[in-house]
Amino acid sequence: MDFSVIFSDALRSGIGPIAAVYALAAMGLNLHFGYTGLLNFGQVGFMLVGGYGLAVTVATYDGSMWLGVLAGLACAVVLALLLGVPTLRLRADYLAITTIAAGETLRLFYRSSWAEDVTGGVFGLQRFASDFYDLSPIPPGTYGVWLVEFNARDLWVLIVGWGLVAVVGVLLALLVHSPWGRVVRSIRDDETAARSLGKNVYWYKMQSLVLGGVIGAVAGMLQAIQVQSVNPDSFDPAVTFFLYTLLVLGGAGRILGPVIGSILFWFVLTFLDSALRQAIDAGYISSDLISTSEIGAVRFALVGLALILLIVFRPQGILGSRKEMLLSER
Amino acid sequence: MSDDQAPTVRASAAAGRRLAGTAPEPGVPKPDALLVLDGVTRSFGGLVAVRVDHLEVQRGAITALIGPNGAGKTTLFNIVSGFDRADGGRWWFDGRLLTGRPAHRVARDGLVRTFQLTRVLPRLTVRENMLLAASGQRGEQLLPALLRPLWHGQEREAGHRADELLERFRLGRLRDDHAGTLSGGQRKLLELARALMARPVMVLLDEPMAGVNPALTQSLLGHITELRDEGMTVCFVEHDMDVVMGISDWVAVMADGRLVAEGPPHTIARNRAVVDAYLGKRHDEPGTIQEEP
Ligand SMILES: Nc1ncnc2c1ncn2[C@@H]1O[C@H](COP(=O)(O)OP(=O)(O)O)[C@@H](O)[C@H]1O
Ligand SMILES: [Mg+2]
């Protein structure tokens, strides 16, 4: 077993483009769940409309990348309004039910043969990311620091991705520490009290839903660009649950919670994957017990175990405050 | 509280004088009514919780709303403040029809309520609870929120006011604690202070003194009468008769959802309808009791 390989695989994944995508999507979810108390179980739906907004504009309609970005953002706003208008006046569970259904409905809709002319159906869409890579100032080649190496394309996505994480992080930090953020946090704590002080709770929830959804859409675009294709089945409902996992891991209601959470989540996931693979190859684990094709499932089982331990021993996540968490459970 | 400790705070001569010619009868019109209710009803299943034919609340006065548990006082507050829907009836605040108006608008109109079961925001600090109540904050809009200079000055002013009020309510040293760590009495105080932070025209206080340290009660009552003297209208539910007799200019009594008596405090103690309401006895005045099947 080569530990430096395991470690470099894990590190590469922890700081790689996909970790940035998940960090970004989880930051939107953090605004919903961590700050406003909105139970959005369909964040993947926002990623989907974002990714497809870009891909369809460019690949199907020959639009420019920037037009595609605008289309993706607009789709996210529309989706947020469609989800929010009927549910945000009702109890919190209604949004949860609606979003979980919407995420899956969107996936089935985008993959249907009825929509195939536009969305590519089950085959998805490719060849829409070249504008993005043309913008890259990085000459072709591979670039390595310490144990990790990235090719020029991945490095470009990675820089843009973490750059977006930084920008969104600063904007969210400004927002949640402003009077606007105070209103939103008061809604999370007790929306009746917020209402009694003259706050239009519905309107603030809507703003939060739209904003967090738009951030999710940006993450979806970045993911589409990174893999240079969109496919309905990569926007599986499980994505939302990974986002919740890493949000709880890092600490909900903390600006850096989703960032730390995403890095750690991908680090651990890849570490397990690589370690299991090597252990099987080296014969430490009999391939009768776990075969190589089962590694994917086993590593998620181990992540689930880690999550259980986390909930037992540090339910507030890495950055959260236990004292504060207990206050909400009066 | 025993008699020799009876509240020293006196009902305002001015407010009392303006109500002097008003007859102590349920539903009587007031010389300068700020809140007017007409035919307000609310039932839960078969239970009629509120059926107030007519009630007017005098501007600039302290009105106590009393009545046994289950009389419908909280339900009435909920309806007027927009937190519950009435089955029928209309009500006006400062001449404006409030029926069907959402709760946050009622609060912005200047009618602010507190809750019998306190609702502090546990994960906000005591000071943040106060600041939240300040009205007309530019920083509460999404885009200006990003530009601190646009709201920083306003926030600092609100902060000064919040600190003053917190000192007055003896919460000053707790201002940076999470409100969820406060005791029941301290939560009551914070909620009252928070309501005042909104600079309301009128407050509806649902049992504001329940669980508050008696020594502090006195100073708070003093504060409430001062605010009344500055022009604020107060309507409060209270069970402590010493408090009611001590600071109210007017007392309204509810029983079984109805308004059964009204009048200056001294007329209430010997009012037959009130005594019967509290003792749970049916009296024989026509129309005040509905036979139940
Ligand atoms: N949400 C509700 N559902 C059913 N019954 C209620 C509800 N709220 C109040 N009630 C009933 O209405 C009556 C009046 O209650 P309430 O207004 O709380 O009285 P008070 O505040 O005067 O003690 C009580 O009999 C109470 O049980
Ligand atoms: Mg009550």
XYZ file of C-alpha atoms and ligand atoms in Angstrom:
651
model
C 0.000 0.000 0.000
C 1.304 3.384 -0.995
C 0.164 5.981 1.502
C 1.523 8.891 -0.459
C -0.734 7.901 -3.365
C -3.755 7.573 -1.096
C -2.979 10.894 0.490
C -2.342 12.716 -2.760
C -5.552 11.292 -4.276
C -7.479 12.509 -1.245
C -5.850 15.922 -1.246
C -6.372 16.344 -4.955
C -10.061 15.674 -4.511
C -10.366 17.839 -1.384
C -9.069 20.946 -3.120
C -10.240 20.011 -6.602
C -12.938 21.567 -8.776
C -15.719 19.272 -7.555
C -15.071 20.215 -3.941
C -15.455 23.851 -5.016
C -18.721 23.016 -6.807
C -20.117 21.310 -3.716
C -18.867 24.068 -1.425
C -20.672 26.622 -3.556
C -23.926 24.654 -3.738
C -23.783 24.065 0.012
C -23.238 27.784 0.643
C -26.586 28.440 -1.007
C -28.117 25.680 1.057
C -26.518 27.179 4.152
C -28.324 30.444 3.485
C -31.575 28.485 3.244
C -31.133 26.020 6.055
C -28.413 27.429 8.283
C -29.510 31.052 8.359
C -33.175 31.230 7.339
C -34.332 27.827 8.563
C -35.758 26.841 5.183
C -35.790 23.087 4.622
C -34.768 22.881 0.998
C -34.326 19.234 0.037
C -33.999 19.997 -3.646
C -30.840 22.087 -3.950
C -29.793 19.724 -6.751
C -32.740 21.070 -8.765
C -31.158 24.529 -8.725
C -27.848 23.035 -9.835
C -29.670 21.254 -12.630
C -31.448 24.312 -14.013
C -28.202 26.272 -13.751
C -26.117 23.681 -15.590
C -28.774 23.105 -18.223
C -29.459 26.816 -18.618
C -25.875 27.242 -19.716
C -25.624 24.044 -21.755
C -28.907 24.457 -23.611
C -28.208 28.085 -24.489
C -24.799 27.267 -25.896
C -25.146 23.745 -27.283
C -28.750 23.823 -28.504
C -29.261 27.465 -29.418
C -25.688 28.530 -30.261
C -25.816 31.359 -27.757
C -22.763 32.763 -26.053
C -21.507 31.529 -22.710
C -22.493 34.743 -20.978
C -26.011 34.479 -22.321
C -26.006 30.905 -21.032
C -24.945 32.076 -17.586
C -27.777 34.602 -17.551
C -30.212 31.920 -18.673
C -29.058 29.614 -15.890
C -29.470 32.322 -13.275
C -32.894 33.259 -14.626
C -34.004 29.628 -14.492
C -32.949 29.465 -10.840
C -34.944 32.590 -10.004
C -38.017 31.174 -11.738
C -37.621 27.830 -9.974
C -37.289 29.559 -6.593
C -40.450 31.559 -7.236
C -42.359 28.482 -8.373
C -41.307 26.628 -5.238
C -41.668 29.539 -2.859
C -44.912 31.223 -3.841
C -47.192 28.346 -2.832
C -45.193 27.040 0.141
C -43.444 29.820 2.021
C -46.616 30.959 3.765
C -47.183 27.432 5.032
C -45.378 25.411 7.677
C -41.730 24.548 7.042
C -42.451 20.940 6.039
C -44.335 21.980 2.917
C -41.247 23.505 1.367
C -39.323 20.327 2.203
C -41.863 18.087 0.481
C -42.187 20.372 -2.519
C -38.458 20.792 -3.079
C -37.673 17.096 -2.803
C -40.354 16.371 -5.377
C -39.322 19.245 -7.632
C -35.690 18.140 -7.804
C -36.653 14.665 -8.969
C -39.400 15.926 -11.295
C -36.940 18.254 -13.005
C -34.470 15.440 -13.533
C -37.140 13.223 -15.101
C -38.432 16.096 -17.177
C -35.025 17.056 -18.557
C -34.243 13.438 -19.448
C -37.620 12.756 -21.092
C -37.703 12.047 -24.806
C -40.271 14.832 -25.075
C -37.607 17.364 -24.139
C -34.842 15.604 -26.043
C -34.606 18.162 -28.857
C -33.668 20.814 -26.349
C -32.002 18.975 -23.467
C -30.546 15.997 -25.245
C -32.705 13.651 -23.165
C -30.827 10.772 -21.555
C -27.734 11.608 -23.594
C -27.432 15.085 -22.160
C -25.471 17.845 -23.871
C -21.792 18.327 -24.617
C -19.585 20.933 -26.277
C -20.705 24.085 -24.517
C -17.694 24.760 -22.324
C -15.092 25.838 -24.877
C -15.806 29.569 -24.365
C -14.953 29.060 -20.726
C -11.682 27.269 -21.388
C -10.759 29.808 -24.079
C -10.763 32.443 -21.354
C -8.096 30.550 -19.457
C -4.773 32.381 -19.201
C -3.064 29.141 -18.164
C -0.845 27.565 -20.843
C -1.504 23.861 -21.492
C 0.455 21.404 -19.414
C 0.323 19.945 -15.957
C 0.937 21.894 -12.813
C 1.905 20.343 -9.540
C 2.339 21.541 -6.017
C 3.698 19.201 -3.365
C 1.758 15.925 -3.773
C -0.942 17.065 -6.154
C -1.032 17.705 -9.861
C -3.680 19.256 -12.065
C -3.884 19.732 -15.808
C -4.372 23.263 -17.126
C -8.109 22.851 -17.631
C -8.794 21.526 -14.153
C -6.568 24.194 -12.698
C -8.568 26.879 -14.479
C -11.902 25.469 -13.212
C -10.377 25.110 -9.783
C -9.204 28.728 -9.669
C -12.526 30.064 -10.935
C -14.408 27.720 -8.590
C -12.568 28.660 -5.404
C -12.590 32.289 -6.557
C -16.385 32.108 -6.733
C -16.459 30.455 -3.313
C -14.436 33.376 -1.948
C -16.633 36.021 -3.587
C -19.876 34.336 -2.532
C -18.439 33.823 0.953
C -17.645 37.521 1.321
C -21.071 38.547 0.015
C -22.844 36.132 2.347
C -20.743 37.251 5.298
C -21.669 40.879 4.588
C -25.309 39.905 4.266
C -25.725 37.750 7.344
C -23.982 40.308 9.527
C -26.204 43.101 8.275
C -29.680 44.016 9.517
C -30.982 41.906 6.624
C -29.165 38.916 8.049
C -30.554 39.661 11.473
C -34.097 39.498 10.112
C -33.353 36.260 8.317
C -31.832 34.693 11.434
C -34.798 35.850 13.483
C -37.084 34.017 11.069
C -35.033 30.870 11.591
C -35.456 31.255 15.362
C -39.136 32.206 15.548
C -41.005 33.617 12.603
C -44.013 34.591 14.708
C -41.816 36.877 16.788
C -40.292 38.341 13.625
C -43.770 39.058 12.323
C -44.794 40.738 15.565
C -41.919 43.166 15.036
C -43.150 44.187 11.599
C -41.002 41.939 9.421
C -42.517 40.632 6.208
C -41.439 37.055 6.819
C -42.726 35.734 3.510
C -40.741 38.273 1.524
C -37.498 37.578 3.387
C -37.917 33.826 2.969
C -38.473 34.393 -0.727
C -35.332 36.506 -1.037
C -33.337 33.850 0.782
C -34.755 31.051 -1.351
C -33.966 32.903 -4.583
C -30.479 33.925 -3.504
C -29.467 30.491 -2.213
C -30.991 28.900 -5.313
C -29.025 31.191 -7.609
C -25.830 30.224 -5.792
C -26.802 26.578 -6.346
C -27.289 27.310 -10.046
C -23.803 28.805 -10.282
C -22.463 25.611 -8.738
C -24.422 23.611 -11.309
C -22.881 25.609 -14.167
C -19.421 25.080 -12.774
C -20.042 21.356 -12.517
C -21.293 21.234 -16.108
C -18.192 23.090 -17.252
C -15.876 20.876 -15.237
C -17.173 17.609 -16.713
C -17.859 19.343 -20.061
C -21.251 17.739 -20.286
C -24.609 17.811 -18.609
C -26.516 14.648 -18.003
C -29.793 14.466 -16.093
C -28.624 11.545 -14.017
C -25.689 13.428 -12.567
C -28.279 15.611 -10.801
C -29.463 12.794 -8.595
C -31.415 13.556 -5.385
C -28.483 12.077 -3.476
C -26.477 15.206 -4.342
C -28.697 17.265 -2.038
C -28.031 14.796 0.759
C -24.285 14.985 0.228
C -24.680 18.745 0.457
C -26.522 18.389 3.762
C -23.884 15.941 4.954
C -21.023 18.286 4.303
C -22.973 21.260 5.644
C -23.644 19.489 8.930
C -20.051 18.277 8.947
C -18.605 21.763 8.534
C -21.214 23.533 10.634
C -24.521 24.984 9.434
C -25.040 28.677 10.043
C -21.313 29.404 9.713
C -19.960 31.101 6.599
C -17.008 28.734 6.293
C -18.977 25.671 7.392
C -19.808 24.456 3.867
C -16.266 25.212 2.655
C -14.522 23.212 5.364
C -17.258 20.598 5.062
C -16.826 20.158 1.324
C -13.045 19.920 1.471
C -13.209 17.366 4.253
C -16.062 15.419 2.668
C -14.227 14.947 -0.612
C -10.941 14.316 1.124
C -12.392 11.548 3.277
C -14.480 10.056 0.491
C -11.518 9.814 -1.857
C -9.206 8.686 0.903
C -11.505 5.745 1.640
C -11.888 4.960 -2.026
C -8.170 4.971 -2.694
C -7.289 3.148 0.526
C -9.846 0.396 -0.087
C -8.656 -0.025 -3.641
C -5.069 -0.377 -2.563
C -5.910 -2.659 0.311
C -7.761 -4.987 -2.044
C -4.954 -4.888 -4.589
C -2.416 -5.609 -1.901
C -4.526 -8.462 -0.585
C -5.101 -6.935 2.861
C -8.807 -7.154 2.192
C -9.955 -10.322 0.463
C -11.733 -9.557 -2.786
C -14.368 -12.080 -1.663
C -15.272 -9.642 1.100
C -15.319 -6.456 -0.977
C -14.762 -6.459 -4.705
C -13.397 -3.415 -6.499
C -16.784 -2.662 -7.997
C -18.314 -2.437 -4.521
C -15.904 0.195 -3.268
C -18.233 3.011 -4.272
C -20.981 1.643 -2.044
C -18.676 0.765 0.832
C -17.120 4.208 1.022
C -20.567 5.789 1.287
C -21.460 3.330 4.027
C -18.313 4.449 5.853
C -19.221 8.104 5.274
C -22.621 7.305 6.778
C -20.904 5.786 9.781
C -18.690 8.849 10.128
C -21.775 11.023 9.969
C -23.451 9.042 12.741
C -20.365 9.447 14.905
C -20.328 13.139 14.105
C -23.970 13.575 15.112
C -23.285 11.726 18.347
C -20.066 13.470 19.312
C -20.153 16.825 17.571
C -23.674 17.526 16.306
C -22.938 21.194 15.718
C -20.290 20.331 13.126
C -16.673 21.412 13.068
C -17.243 25.169 13.194
C -20.598 25.274 14.992
C -21.224 26.105 18.612
C -22.905 23.397 20.626
C -24.172 25.914 23.154
C -25.909 27.864 20.414
C -27.368 24.732 18.884
C -28.892 23.646 22.176
C -30.540 27.058 22.590
C -32.804 26.382 19.668
C -34.122 23.192 21.250
C -35.903 24.750 24.150
C -48.366 41.622 46.846
C -49.886 42.881 50.134
C -51.777 46.132 50.563
C -49.022 48.153 52.189
C -46.826 47.505 49.139
C -49.537 48.537 46.720
C -48.102 50.170 43.619
C -47.150 53.753 44.250
C -47.602 54.609 40.619
C -50.815 56.522 40.082
C -53.065 56.544 37.098
C -52.496 59.686 35.109
C -54.719 62.557 36.051
C -54.918 63.658 32.424
C -55.984 60.318 31.011
C -58.339 59.799 33.948
C -59.964 63.175 33.430
C -60.621 62.508 29.777
C -62.401 59.298 30.684
C -64.187 60.868 33.669
C -67.506 61.400 31.917
C -67.532 57.928 30.404
C -70.171 55.613 31.793
C -68.886 52.314 33.235
C -70.856 50.103 30.864
C -69.617 47.386 28.501
C -69.201 48.723 24.972
C -69.403 52.373 25.934
C -67.955 54.845 23.385
C -64.782 56.679 24.427
C -64.073 60.365 23.852
C -60.939 59.586 21.812
C -60.890 55.936 20.800
C -57.683 54.628 19.200
C -58.780 51.015 18.843
C -62.381 50.131 18.060
C -63.758 46.592 17.832
C -67.157 45.728 16.492
C -68.874 42.335 16.525
C -65.638 40.364 16.743
C -66.199 36.626 17.026
C -63.918 33.604 16.977
C -64.751 29.993 17.705
C -62.649 26.862 17.940
C -64.826 23.958 16.924
C -67.911 24.332 19.096
C -66.252 26.634 21.612
C -66.903 30.332 21.143
C -63.674 31.864 22.440
C -64.455 35.500 21.604
C -67.740 37.315 20.972
C -67.157 40.986 21.707
C -70.071 43.153 20.541
C -68.307 46.457 20.878
C -65.161 47.695 22.574
C -63.304 50.982 22.349
C -59.872 51.657 23.779
C -59.042 55.219 24.748
C -55.985 56.852 23.193
C -53.225 57.774 25.603
C -54.638 55.720 28.443
C -53.659 52.482 30.153
C -56.434 49.951 29.757
C -56.314 46.691 31.668
C -58.026 43.673 30.152
C -58.879 41.203 32.861
C -60.906 38.043 33.157
C -60.569 34.455 34.294
C -58.418 31.970 32.408
C -60.013 30.994 29.137
C -62.005 34.225 28.928
C -60.623 34.881 25.455
C -58.176 37.690 26.205
C -55.230 36.160 24.366
C -57.435 35.164 21.456
C -58.689 38.740 21.216
C -55.095 40.036 21.178
C -54.229 37.495 18.496
C -57.094 38.659 16.308
C -56.428 42.359 16.692
C -52.699 41.948 16.043
C -53.279 39.876 12.912
C -52.034 36.540 14.273
C -55.430 34.897 14.203
C -58.383 35.245 11.896
C -61.743 36.279 13.290
C -64.886 34.490 12.135
C -66.652 37.801 11.930
C -66.496 41.428 12.912
C -64.430 44.456 12.101
C -61.869 46.509 13.975
C -60.114 49.798 13.413
C -56.844 51.211 14.632
C -56.465 54.956 14.493
C -59.373 55.125 12.063
C -57.897 52.522 9.718
C -59.759 49.278 9.131
C -57.449 46.487 10.333
C -59.643 43.498 9.530
C -57.633 40.956 7.526
C -54.429 42.994 7.693
C -51.317 40.794 7.991
C -49.544 40.808 11.345
C -46.363 42.519 10.182
C -48.385 45.398 8.760
C -50.330 45.822 11.954
C -47.022 46.091 13.785
C -45.743 48.652 11.280
C -48.945 50.644 11.727
C -47.780 51.092 15.303
C -49.788 48.423 17.093
C -47.208 46.100 18.653
C -47.970 43.108 20.840
C -46.104 40.832 23.194
C -46.869 37.187 23.846
C -48.162 35.430 26.932
C -45.708 32.611 26.234
C -42.600 34.628 25.533
C -41.076 34.585 22.094
C -37.516 35.777 22.335
C -35.180 34.835 19.499
C -32.942 32.352 21.332
C -29.949 32.323 18.963
C -29.804 36.083 18.627
C -28.124 38.058 21.380
C -30.211 40.168 23.732
C -29.010 43.271 21.914
C -29.789 41.807 18.496
C -33.301 41.043 19.732
C -33.647 44.735 20.497
C -32.106 45.976 17.263
C -34.407 43.765 15.246
C -37.373 45.721 16.549
C -36.136 49.111 15.342
C -38.337 50.262 12.480
C -37.456 51.658 9.077
C -33.971 50.142 8.908
C -32.339 50.652 5.528
C -29.998 47.740 6.143
C -32.932 45.350 6.168
C -33.209 45.659 2.394
C -31.159 43.166 0.444
C -28.931 45.433 -1.637
C -28.305 48.244 0.849
C -27.445 45.507 3.373
C -24.254 44.874 1.421
C -23.120 48.477 1.813
C -22.422 49.066 5.455
C -22.012 52.869 5.198
C -25.654 53.094 4.102
C -26.947 51.782 7.407
C -24.094 52.061 9.843
C -25.203 55.395 11.308
C -28.774 54.254 11.710
C -27.600 51.056 13.337
C -25.485 52.960 15.846
C -28.403 55.180 16.811
C -30.625 52.151 17.268
C -27.843 50.604 19.324
C -27.813 53.563 21.720
C -31.547 53.359 22.173
C -31.371 49.608 22.679
C -28.683 49.992 25.332
C -30.722 52.633 27.151
C -33.802 50.461 27.214
C -31.794 47.421 28.280
C -30.318 49.378 31.182
C -33.780 50.469 32.193
C -34.959 46.871 32.141
C -31.841 45.702 34.026
C -30.702 43.619 31.079
C -27.688 45.760 30.261
C -25.064 43.338 31.469
C -26.704 40.474 29.556
C -26.788 42.298 26.252
C -24.207 40.129 24.515
C -25.641 36.839 25.793
C -27.873 34.735 23.617
C -31.483 35.433 24.492
C -32.019 31.681 24.822
C -29.956 31.712 28.023
C -32.303 34.122 29.831
C -34.662 33.087 32.636
C -38.430 33.238 32.176
C -38.712 36.602 33.905
C -35.814 38.061 31.935
C -37.453 36.897 28.718
C -40.634 38.743 29.664
C -38.577 41.864 30.254
C -36.734 41.521 26.976
C -39.957 41.086 25.081
C -41.428 44.191 26.658
C -38.274 46.205 26.015
C -38.217 44.926 22.439
C -41.821 45.988 21.860
C -40.977 49.477 23.117
C -37.918 49.580 20.868
C -40.323 49.600 17.917
C -41.668 52.998 19.140
C -45.265 51.782 18.992
C -48.341 53.990 19.063
C -50.045 51.317 21.113
C -48.857 48.151 22.819
C -50.849 45.027 23.595
C -49.080 43.318 26.483
C -50.187 39.793 27.318
C -49.388 39.227 31.009
C -46.191 41.286 30.907
C -45.418 40.949 34.611
C -45.919 37.194 34.995
C -42.705 35.742 36.390
C -40.947 39.092 36.712
C -39.171 39.863 39.983
C -41.631 41.974 42.104
C -38.994 44.588 42.919
C -38.497 45.163 39.213
C -42.239 45.153 38.546
C -42.537 48.471 40.345
C -39.948 50.216 38.251
C -41.407 48.779 35.059
C -44.873 49.975 35.958
C -43.339 53.381 36.499
C -41.810 53.148 33.052
C -45.088 52.165 31.454
C -46.936 55.100 33.008
C -44.192 57.443 31.824
C -44.641 56.167 28.299
C -48.374 56.662 28.652
C -47.757 60.236 29.786
C -45.661 60.727 26.664
C -48.660 59.663 24.610
C -48.369 55.909 24.140
C -51.504 53.830 24.485
C -51.264 50.666 26.561
C -53.607 47.721 26.755
C -52.467 44.881 28.973
C -53.725 41.587 30.336
C -52.830 41.065 33.967
C -53.927 38.829 36.809
C -52.332 40.764 39.653
C -55.138 43.050 40.871
C -52.745 45.358 42.704
C -51.022 46.072 39.427
C -54.325 46.517 37.614
C -55.762 48.872 40.234
C -52.484 50.732 40.555
C -51.748 51.805 37.015
C -54.798 51.444 34.828
C -57.010 54.323 33.816
C -59.674 51.957 32.628
C -60.453 48.292 33.103
C -62.275 45.999 30.687
C -63.449 42.616 31.891
C -63.975 39.552 29.725
C -65.662 36.285 30.619
C -66.577 33.433 28.295
C -65.461 35.480 25.321
C -67.737 38.400 26.107
C -67.017 41.849 27.388
C -68.952 41.767 30.676
C -67.883 44.987 32.340
C -65.900 48.169 31.783
C -65.063 51.122 33.924
C -62.503 52.991 35.966
C -60.595 50.616 38.285
C -62.482 51.497 41.470
C -65.852 50.641 39.913
C -64.663 47.227 38.795
C -63.900 45.671 42.146
C -67.503 45.934 43.233
C -69.100 45.172 39.877
C -71.447 42.240 40.181
C -70.713 40.877 36.697
C -67.012 40.826 37.486
C -67.435 39.065 40.793
C -69.648 36.487 39.122
C -67.196 36.031 36.253
C -64.372 35.280 38.641
C -66.458 33.081 40.904
C -67.865 31.259 37.900
C -71.445 31.865 39.039
C -74.208 32.603 36.604
C -76.026 35.796 37.288
C -79.514 36.724 36.261
C -79.024 39.793 34.134
C -80.833 39.116 30.892
C -78.702 38.439 27.875
C -75.355 38.069 29.601
C -75.459 34.330 29.912
C -76.209 31.942 27.157
C -77.657 28.653 28.250
C -75.453 25.822 27.184
C -77.028 22.603 25.996
N -55.817 27.479 18.994
C -56.848 27.110 19.773
N -57.513 25.971 19.523
C -58.565 25.582 20.298
N -59.003 26.283 21.325
C -58.364 27.432 21.653
C -57.255 27.904 20.881
N -56.831 29.065 21.424
C -57.640 29.312 22.466
N -58.547 28.342 22.608
C -59.609 28.301 23.616
O -60.253 29.553 23.600
C -60.569 29.975 24.916
C -59.954 31.312 25.186
O -58.558 31.150 25.332
P -57.577 32.351 25.609
O -57.861 33.430 24.629
O -56.199 31.826 25.639
O -58.000 32.824 27.068
P -57.263 33.767 28.098
O -56.103 34.378 27.431
O -58.300 34.768 28.475
O -56.888 32.915 29.257
C -60.073 28.885 25.850
O -61.162 28.058 26.175
C -59.070 28.156 25.018
O -59.002 26.809 25.395
Mg -54.119 34.324 27.912
